[in-house]
XYZ file of C-alpha atoms in Angstrom:
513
model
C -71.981 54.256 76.551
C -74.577 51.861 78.369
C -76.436 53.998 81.071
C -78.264 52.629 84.100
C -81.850 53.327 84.451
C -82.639 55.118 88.002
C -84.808 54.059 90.116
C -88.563 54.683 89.457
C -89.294 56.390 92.881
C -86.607 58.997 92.332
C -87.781 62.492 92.470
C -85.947 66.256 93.484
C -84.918 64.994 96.670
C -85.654 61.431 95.835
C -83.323 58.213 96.380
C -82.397 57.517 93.140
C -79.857 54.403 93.153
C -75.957 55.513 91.309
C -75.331 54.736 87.818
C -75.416 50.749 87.308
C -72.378 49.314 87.552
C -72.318 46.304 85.847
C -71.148 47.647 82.393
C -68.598 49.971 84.220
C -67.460 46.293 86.536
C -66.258 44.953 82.177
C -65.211 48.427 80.909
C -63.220 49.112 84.607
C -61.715 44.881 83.977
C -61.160 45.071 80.078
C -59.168 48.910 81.024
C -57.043 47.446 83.834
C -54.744 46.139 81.157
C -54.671 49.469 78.766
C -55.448 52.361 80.600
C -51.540 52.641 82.414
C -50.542 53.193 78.649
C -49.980 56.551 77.482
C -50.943 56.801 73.669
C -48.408 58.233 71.345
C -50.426 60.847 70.344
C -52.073 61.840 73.590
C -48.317 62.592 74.632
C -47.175 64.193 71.888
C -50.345 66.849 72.586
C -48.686 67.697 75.325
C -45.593 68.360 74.169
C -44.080 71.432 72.348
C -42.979 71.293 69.278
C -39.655 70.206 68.340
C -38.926 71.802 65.221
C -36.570 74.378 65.950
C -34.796 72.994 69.133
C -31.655 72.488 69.869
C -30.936 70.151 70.942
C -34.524 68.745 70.835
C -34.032 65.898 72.861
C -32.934 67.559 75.745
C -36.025 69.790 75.547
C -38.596 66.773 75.216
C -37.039 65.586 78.012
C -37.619 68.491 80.109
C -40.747 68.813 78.630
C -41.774 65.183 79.670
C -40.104 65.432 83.356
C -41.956 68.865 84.004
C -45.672 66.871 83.434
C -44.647 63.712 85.496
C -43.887 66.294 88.320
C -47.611 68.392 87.853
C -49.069 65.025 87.488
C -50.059 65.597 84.169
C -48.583 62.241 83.279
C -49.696 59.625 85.758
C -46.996 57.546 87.502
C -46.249 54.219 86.338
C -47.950 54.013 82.966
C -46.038 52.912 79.910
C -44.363 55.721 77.971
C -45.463 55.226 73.766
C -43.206 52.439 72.580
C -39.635 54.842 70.483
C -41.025 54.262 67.078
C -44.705 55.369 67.567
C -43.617 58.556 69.170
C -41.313 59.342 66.995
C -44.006 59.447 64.383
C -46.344 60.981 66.091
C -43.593 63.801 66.613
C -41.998 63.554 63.032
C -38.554 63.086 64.293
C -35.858 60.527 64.656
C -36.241 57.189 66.501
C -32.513 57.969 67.675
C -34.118 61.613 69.188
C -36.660 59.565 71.131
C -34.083 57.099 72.400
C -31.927 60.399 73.915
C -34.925 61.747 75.659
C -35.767 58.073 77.138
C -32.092 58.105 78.303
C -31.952 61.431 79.850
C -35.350 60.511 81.670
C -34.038 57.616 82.925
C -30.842 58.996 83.814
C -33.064 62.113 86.225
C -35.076 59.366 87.657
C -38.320 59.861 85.728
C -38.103 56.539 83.928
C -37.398 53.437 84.290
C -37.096 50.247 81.799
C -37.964 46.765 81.736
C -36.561 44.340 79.588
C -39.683 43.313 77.169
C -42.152 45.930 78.949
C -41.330 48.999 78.198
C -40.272 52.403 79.620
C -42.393 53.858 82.328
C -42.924 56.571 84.157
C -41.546 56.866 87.961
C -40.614 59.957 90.086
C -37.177 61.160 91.279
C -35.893 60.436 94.487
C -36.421 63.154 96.840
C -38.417 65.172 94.005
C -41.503 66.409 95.279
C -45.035 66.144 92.927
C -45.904 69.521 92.261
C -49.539 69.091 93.874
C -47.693 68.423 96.864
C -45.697 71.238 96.879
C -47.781 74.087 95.932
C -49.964 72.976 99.057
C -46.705 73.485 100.883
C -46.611 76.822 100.558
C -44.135 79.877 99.574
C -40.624 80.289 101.653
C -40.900 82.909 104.585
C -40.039 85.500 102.384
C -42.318 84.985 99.338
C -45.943 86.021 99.585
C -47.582 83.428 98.278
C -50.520 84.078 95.283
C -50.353 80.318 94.561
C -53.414 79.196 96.813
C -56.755 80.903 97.378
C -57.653 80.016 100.729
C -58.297 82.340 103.451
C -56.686 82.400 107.462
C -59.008 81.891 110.230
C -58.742 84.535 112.742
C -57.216 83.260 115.826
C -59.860 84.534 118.301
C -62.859 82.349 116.147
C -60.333 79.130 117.037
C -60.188 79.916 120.559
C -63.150 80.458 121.145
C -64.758 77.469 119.155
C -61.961 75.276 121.186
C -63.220 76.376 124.531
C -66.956 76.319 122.972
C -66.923 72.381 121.884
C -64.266 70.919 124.582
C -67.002 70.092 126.828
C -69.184 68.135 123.621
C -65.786 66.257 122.964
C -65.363 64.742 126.663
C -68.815 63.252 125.804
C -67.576 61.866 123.034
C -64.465 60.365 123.991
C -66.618 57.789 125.543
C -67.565 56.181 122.191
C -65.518 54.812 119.508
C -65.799 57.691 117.516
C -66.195 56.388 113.972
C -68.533 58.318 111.974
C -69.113 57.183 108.436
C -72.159 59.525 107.740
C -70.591 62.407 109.658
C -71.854 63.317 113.105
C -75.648 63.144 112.842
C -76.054 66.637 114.215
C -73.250 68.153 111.756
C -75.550 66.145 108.948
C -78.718 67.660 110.216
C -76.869 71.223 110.092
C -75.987 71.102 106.565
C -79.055 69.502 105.657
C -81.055 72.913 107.436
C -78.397 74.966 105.591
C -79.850 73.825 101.984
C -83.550 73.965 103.324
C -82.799 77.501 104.057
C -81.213 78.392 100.824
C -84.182 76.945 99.089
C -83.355 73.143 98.663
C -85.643 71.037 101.121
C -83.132 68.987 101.957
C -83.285 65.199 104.414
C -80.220 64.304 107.091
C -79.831 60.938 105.083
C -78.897 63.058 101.437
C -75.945 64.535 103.694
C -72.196 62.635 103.842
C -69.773 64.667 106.115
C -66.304 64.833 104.455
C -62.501 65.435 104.919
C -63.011 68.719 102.354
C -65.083 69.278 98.562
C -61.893 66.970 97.172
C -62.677 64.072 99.220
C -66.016 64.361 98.226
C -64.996 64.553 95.091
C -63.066 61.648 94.948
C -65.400 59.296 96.537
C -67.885 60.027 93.941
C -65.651 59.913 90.863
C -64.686 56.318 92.460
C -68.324 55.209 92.555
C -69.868 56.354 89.394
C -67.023 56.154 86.706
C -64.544 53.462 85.605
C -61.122 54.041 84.128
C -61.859 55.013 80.057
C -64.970 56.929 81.387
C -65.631 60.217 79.606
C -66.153 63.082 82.098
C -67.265 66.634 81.086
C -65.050 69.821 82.754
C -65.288 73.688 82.075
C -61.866 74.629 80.540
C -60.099 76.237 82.869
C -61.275 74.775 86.043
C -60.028 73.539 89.642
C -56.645 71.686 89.014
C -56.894 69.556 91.827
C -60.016 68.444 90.294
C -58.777 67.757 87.022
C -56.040 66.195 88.510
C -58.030 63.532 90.349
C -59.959 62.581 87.107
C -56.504 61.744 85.880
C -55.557 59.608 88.350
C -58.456 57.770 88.014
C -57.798 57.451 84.212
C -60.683 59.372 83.198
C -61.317 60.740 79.952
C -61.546 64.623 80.137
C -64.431 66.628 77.366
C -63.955 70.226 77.881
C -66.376 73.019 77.601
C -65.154 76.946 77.578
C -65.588 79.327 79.896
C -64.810 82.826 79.078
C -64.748 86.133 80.996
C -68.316 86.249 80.051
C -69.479 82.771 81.670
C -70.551 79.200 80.141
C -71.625 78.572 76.127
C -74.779 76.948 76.805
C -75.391 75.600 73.236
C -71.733 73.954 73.728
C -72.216 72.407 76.670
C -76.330 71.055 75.601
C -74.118 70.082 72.490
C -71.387 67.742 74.177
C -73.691 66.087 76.161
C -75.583 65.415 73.971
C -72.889 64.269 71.107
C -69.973 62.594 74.186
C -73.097 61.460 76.544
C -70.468 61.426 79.434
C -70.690 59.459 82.500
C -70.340 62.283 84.454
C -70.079 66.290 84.672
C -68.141 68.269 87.033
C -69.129 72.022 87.112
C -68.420 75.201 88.666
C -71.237 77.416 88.525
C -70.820 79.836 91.669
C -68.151 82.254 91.106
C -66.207 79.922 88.707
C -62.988 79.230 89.640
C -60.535 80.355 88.822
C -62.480 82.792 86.398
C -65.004 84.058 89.080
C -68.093 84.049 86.797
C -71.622 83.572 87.960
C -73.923 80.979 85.867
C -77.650 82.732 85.397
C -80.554 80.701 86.455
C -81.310 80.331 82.808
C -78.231 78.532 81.863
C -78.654 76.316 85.061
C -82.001 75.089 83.665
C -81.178 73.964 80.516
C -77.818 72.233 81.534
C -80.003 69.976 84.224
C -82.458 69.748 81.541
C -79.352 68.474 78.703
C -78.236 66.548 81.008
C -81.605 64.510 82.284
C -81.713 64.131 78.711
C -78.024 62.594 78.057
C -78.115 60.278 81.708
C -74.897 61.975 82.739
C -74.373 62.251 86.238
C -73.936 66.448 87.427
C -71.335 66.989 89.907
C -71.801 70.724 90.902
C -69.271 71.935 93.201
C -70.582 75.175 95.355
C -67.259 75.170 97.177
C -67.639 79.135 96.800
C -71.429 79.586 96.484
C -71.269 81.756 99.710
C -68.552 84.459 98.979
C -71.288 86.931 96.810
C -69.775 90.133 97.037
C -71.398 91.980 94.865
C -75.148 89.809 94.476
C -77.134 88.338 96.778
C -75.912 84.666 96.861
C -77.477 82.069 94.430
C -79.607 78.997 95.290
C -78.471 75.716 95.083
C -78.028 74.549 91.790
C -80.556 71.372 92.373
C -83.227 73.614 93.449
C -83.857 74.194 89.715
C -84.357 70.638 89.245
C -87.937 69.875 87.461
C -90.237 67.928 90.101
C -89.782 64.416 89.029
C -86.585 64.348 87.648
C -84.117 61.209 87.992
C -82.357 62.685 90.939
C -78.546 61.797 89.200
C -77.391 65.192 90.849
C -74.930 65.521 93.306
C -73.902 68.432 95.106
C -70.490 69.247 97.081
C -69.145 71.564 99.353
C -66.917 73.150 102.184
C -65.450 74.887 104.463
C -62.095 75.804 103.015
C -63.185 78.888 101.091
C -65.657 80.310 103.729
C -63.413 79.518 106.917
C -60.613 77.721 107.242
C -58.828 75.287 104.722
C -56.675 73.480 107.948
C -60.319 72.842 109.032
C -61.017 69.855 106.855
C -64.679 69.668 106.604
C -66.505 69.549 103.646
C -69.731 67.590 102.271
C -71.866 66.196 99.466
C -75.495 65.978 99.298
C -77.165 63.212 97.109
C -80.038 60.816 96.738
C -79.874 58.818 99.856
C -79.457 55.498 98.961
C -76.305 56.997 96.900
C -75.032 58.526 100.239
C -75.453 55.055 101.552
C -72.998 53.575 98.867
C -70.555 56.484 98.595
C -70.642 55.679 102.686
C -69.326 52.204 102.059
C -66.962 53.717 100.114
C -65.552 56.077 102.068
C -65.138 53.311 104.768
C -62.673 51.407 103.064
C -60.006 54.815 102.830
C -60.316 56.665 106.489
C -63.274 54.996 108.013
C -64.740 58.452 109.401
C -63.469 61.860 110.089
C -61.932 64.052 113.004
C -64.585 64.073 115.621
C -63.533 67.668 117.034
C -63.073 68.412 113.278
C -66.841 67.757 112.867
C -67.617 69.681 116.491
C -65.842 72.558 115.530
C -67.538 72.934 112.260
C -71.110 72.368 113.776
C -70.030 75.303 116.127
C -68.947 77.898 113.497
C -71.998 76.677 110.921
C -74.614 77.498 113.386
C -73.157 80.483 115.497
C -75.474 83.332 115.901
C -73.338 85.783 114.778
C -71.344 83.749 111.665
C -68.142 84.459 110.251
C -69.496 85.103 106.620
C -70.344 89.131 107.227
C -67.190 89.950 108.276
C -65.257 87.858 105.546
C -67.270 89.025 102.974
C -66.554 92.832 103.763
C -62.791 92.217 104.190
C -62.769 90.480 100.783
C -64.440 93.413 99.105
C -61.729 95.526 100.637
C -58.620 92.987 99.593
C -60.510 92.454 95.781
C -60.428 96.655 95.492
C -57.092 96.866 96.856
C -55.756 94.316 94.092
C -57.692 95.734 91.523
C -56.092 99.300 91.911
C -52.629 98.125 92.341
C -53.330 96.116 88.578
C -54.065 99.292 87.619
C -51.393 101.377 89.208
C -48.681 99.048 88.040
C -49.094 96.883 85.164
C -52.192 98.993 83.677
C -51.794 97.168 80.017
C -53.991 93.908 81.898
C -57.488 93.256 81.811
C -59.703 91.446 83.923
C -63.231 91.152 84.756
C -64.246 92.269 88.176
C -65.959 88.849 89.433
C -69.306 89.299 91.688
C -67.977 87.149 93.939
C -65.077 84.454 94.714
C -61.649 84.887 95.896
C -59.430 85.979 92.846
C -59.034 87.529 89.751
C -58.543 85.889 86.231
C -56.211 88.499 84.775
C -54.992 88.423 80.825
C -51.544 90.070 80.374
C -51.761 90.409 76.710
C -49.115 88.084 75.658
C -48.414 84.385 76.604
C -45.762 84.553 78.874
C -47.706 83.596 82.314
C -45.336 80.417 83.283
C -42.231 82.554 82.563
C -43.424 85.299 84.616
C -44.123 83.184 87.472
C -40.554 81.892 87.306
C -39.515 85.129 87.215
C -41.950 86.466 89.920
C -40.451 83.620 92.006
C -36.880 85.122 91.923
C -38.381 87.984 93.395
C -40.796 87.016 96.179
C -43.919 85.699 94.796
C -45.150 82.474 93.954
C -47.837 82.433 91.542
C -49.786 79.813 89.632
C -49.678 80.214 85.552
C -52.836 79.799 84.060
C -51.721 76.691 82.142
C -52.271 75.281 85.881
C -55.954 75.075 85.498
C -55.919 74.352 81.763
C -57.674 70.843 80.906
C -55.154 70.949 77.581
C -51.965 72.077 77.490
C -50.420 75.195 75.684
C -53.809 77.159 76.464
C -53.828 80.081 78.944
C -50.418 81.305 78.907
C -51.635 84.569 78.748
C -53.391 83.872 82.041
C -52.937 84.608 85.791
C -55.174 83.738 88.598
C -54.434 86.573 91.422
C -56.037 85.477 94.193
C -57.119 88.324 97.058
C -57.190 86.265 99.889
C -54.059 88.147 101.653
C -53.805 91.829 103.348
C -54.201 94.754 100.907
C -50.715 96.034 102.002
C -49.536 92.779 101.582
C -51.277 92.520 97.987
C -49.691 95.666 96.862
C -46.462 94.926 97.652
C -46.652 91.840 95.439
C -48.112 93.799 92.176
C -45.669 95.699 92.535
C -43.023 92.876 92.901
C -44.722 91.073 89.905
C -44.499 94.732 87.666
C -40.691 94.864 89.088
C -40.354 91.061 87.836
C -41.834 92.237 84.355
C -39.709 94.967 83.459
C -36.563 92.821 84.361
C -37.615 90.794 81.349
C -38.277 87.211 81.352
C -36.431 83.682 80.746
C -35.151 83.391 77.383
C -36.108 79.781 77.597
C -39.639 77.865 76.792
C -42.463 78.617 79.700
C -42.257 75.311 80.716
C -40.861 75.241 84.224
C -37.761 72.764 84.189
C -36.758 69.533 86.264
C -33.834 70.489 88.169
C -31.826 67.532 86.470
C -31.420 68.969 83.552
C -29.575 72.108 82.666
């Protein structure tokens, strides 16, 4: 994979230009004709195995439906032509035909004559990305999302603390590609302080970490592009290097943190375009990265030119350590500066507050501005005021998060233990949730079943970068009440002993019976 040289001048907080994009500008061109093609093989990994079922078609088809709706199968690419997945399945051509015919039949295909079968969604079906942000019915509690409420008094008085800054404001145009320059200048004094010297012009204000995300996953990578991920990770994450038709090289993470020999390994043997990593309270498996570790992956990947995403979304929730320094402050004096850091608000504050950030070299910031321009031009001006206002309060929010958090995490922990006492997990130094193993792989039919009685919880095939891994999973996050957390352990314990669905753990389209 060609790789751009940076620029000579770049340094720790240097402006090193993005990766060249001249080779990508071919690769991105030649893949605009092959990468809305799902291989035969590629979909048959994701598929369980047919020997056994019966009838098989009607569980490939289910099988198929329930990935278009997680977006685990893009929309509109070309399903593998009836003959090449039948081989790559070992069964009939006639099976293959039945499940392409039941798909199109629910609305998740559709056929042209001489182009194939590809991949559409149902009318009035909703992705489930889009749903789980939705939230739980009134009655469910709802374990699905990590993200914490913002107490009602901290709006009010932020409202009343910024309206008079926004009357001055409504005087201008109020675009504001960069961010406000005095939200910029904030988060650029908040890395200073936590040990990063860090310029105003290396800071781009965005609508949330996933937006920052996004913007730099559309600058520095082309569709075909290998990307490195920890396995599990942040689905929505994952899910936005799908869409953008990225190839995915995993790396473990285990209740005892990161494989650095694995990860020096892969980037050294994939040389990927780009790395996305976790290393502050993982999520969803809460692990902290030693310095150590941090060192040598900057140092592997200097060595490999591979870009380092490094998402601190939850850097600030230590509960049990002090909180770490910014992952770039380890960076050797002199080194190419292809670093980029993101972050938020969601986790600290308030997810309906959408403010988050990246910081990079600047004449990257500069580019990733331009490209930010040309989806929503700027964000929420009071947005930005409001953020400024709870960022640099005297007395922050943090202290008093972080304490109710320790209280939640115990609560949950004892109610695991009360109720369903054959689980393990690792009590995380910080985060928002618990990675919990039940022993057995029957996560997604739990969840189903948890559903049924007032809970909504993710599987831990949700943050899986391959499918069929982590059914023995749950991510329990502690971000609700403790009364209100051990009420739904011991819902989930009720929902166990009830006994599960007899059927497969993958969650079914509603088409099909």
């Amino acid at each position: 994979m060609a790789q751009a040289n940076p620029s000579p001048s770049a340094g720790r907080t240097g402006d090193a230009g993005p990766a060249g994009r001249t080779g990508h500008a071919g690769r991105a061109g030649h893949a605009s004709r092959t990468d809305r093609v799902l291989g035969s093989r590629q979909l048959a990994a994701m598929l369980p195995d047919p020997t056994g079922m019966r009838p098989a078609y009607r569980h490939l088809a289910q099988a198929i439906g329930a990935l278009i709706l997680d977006g685990r199968v893009a929309l509109h690419v070309r399903l593998p032509a009836e003959r090449e997945l039948a081989a790559a399945l070992n069964i009939s051509r006639a099976t293959v035909t039945a499940v392409y015919d039941l798909l199109r039949e629910g609305g998740y295909a559709r056929s042209r004559q001489g182009s194939g079968t590809w991949t559409t969604l149902p009318e009035g079906r909703t992705p489930s990305g889009v749903k789980r942000l939705l939230g739980a019915s009134e009655t469910a509690i709802d374990l699905a999302r990590a993200a914490p409420a913002l107490p009602e008094r901290t709006l009010a008085d932020a409202l009343a603390e910024v309206s008079p800054q926004l009357a001055e404001h409504v005087h201008t145009p109020g675009y504001h590609p960069y961010g406000l320059p005095e939200l910029r200048a904030a988060i650029a004094e908040r890395f200073t302080r936590r040990g990063l010297p860090t310029r105003p012009e290396q800071i781009l204000v965005t609508a949330g970490a996933q937006h920052a995300l996004t913007l730099v996953l559309g600058l520095l990578c082309g569709p075909g592009d290998r990307v490195l991920v920890e396995n599990p990770s942040y689905p929505n994450a994952l899910d936005a290097m799908r869409r953008a038709r990225l190839r995915t090289v995993s790396v473990p993470v285990t209740d005892t943190g990161w494989d650095i020999e694995i990860i020096e390994s892969t980037l050294r043997q994939t040389v990927p375009q780009l790395a996305y990593l976790i290393p502050d309270f993982h999520n969803p498996t809460g692990c902290l990265m030693p310095e150590r570790e941090r060192v040598r992956t900057l140092r592997a990947a200097e060595r490999s030119g591979t870009w380092l995403v490094i998402d601190e979304t939850l850097a600030d929730l230590a509960l049990d350590v002090p909180a770490p320094p910014p992952f770039a402050s380890h960076a050797a004096p002199g080194a190419t500066g292809r670093l980029v850091t993101i972050g938020s608000m969601s986790k600290t504050h308030w997810a309906g507050l959408r403010i988050g950030w990246l910081r990079a070299p600047a004449r990257l910031v500069t580019e990733l501005a331009g490209q930010r321009v040309a989806t929503d031009m700027g964000g929420s001006v009071l947005d930005q005021l409001l953020a400024l206002h709870l960022l640099t309060r005297p007395r922050g929010l943090l202290p008093a998060r972080l304490e109710q958090l320790r209280g939640q995490r115990a609560a949950l922990a004892a109610a695991l233990t009360e109720h369903l006492p054959q689980w393990a997990w690792e009590l995380p130094p910080g985060g928002l949730s618990l990675w919990v193993d039940l022993g057995e792989p029957i996560a997604s039919a739990l969840a189903e079943r948890a559903l049924e009685h007032g809970v909504r919880i993710e599987s831990g095939a949700y943050f899986a970068t391959d499918p069929g891994i982590f059914e023995h999973r749950l991510r329990i996050p502690y971000t609700t009440p403790p009364d209100t957390l051990r009420e739904a352990v011991h819902r989930i314990a009720t929902a166990r002993t009830a006994g599960l669905p007899s059927s497969s753990a993958i969650r079914r389209p509603h088409w099909i019976a």
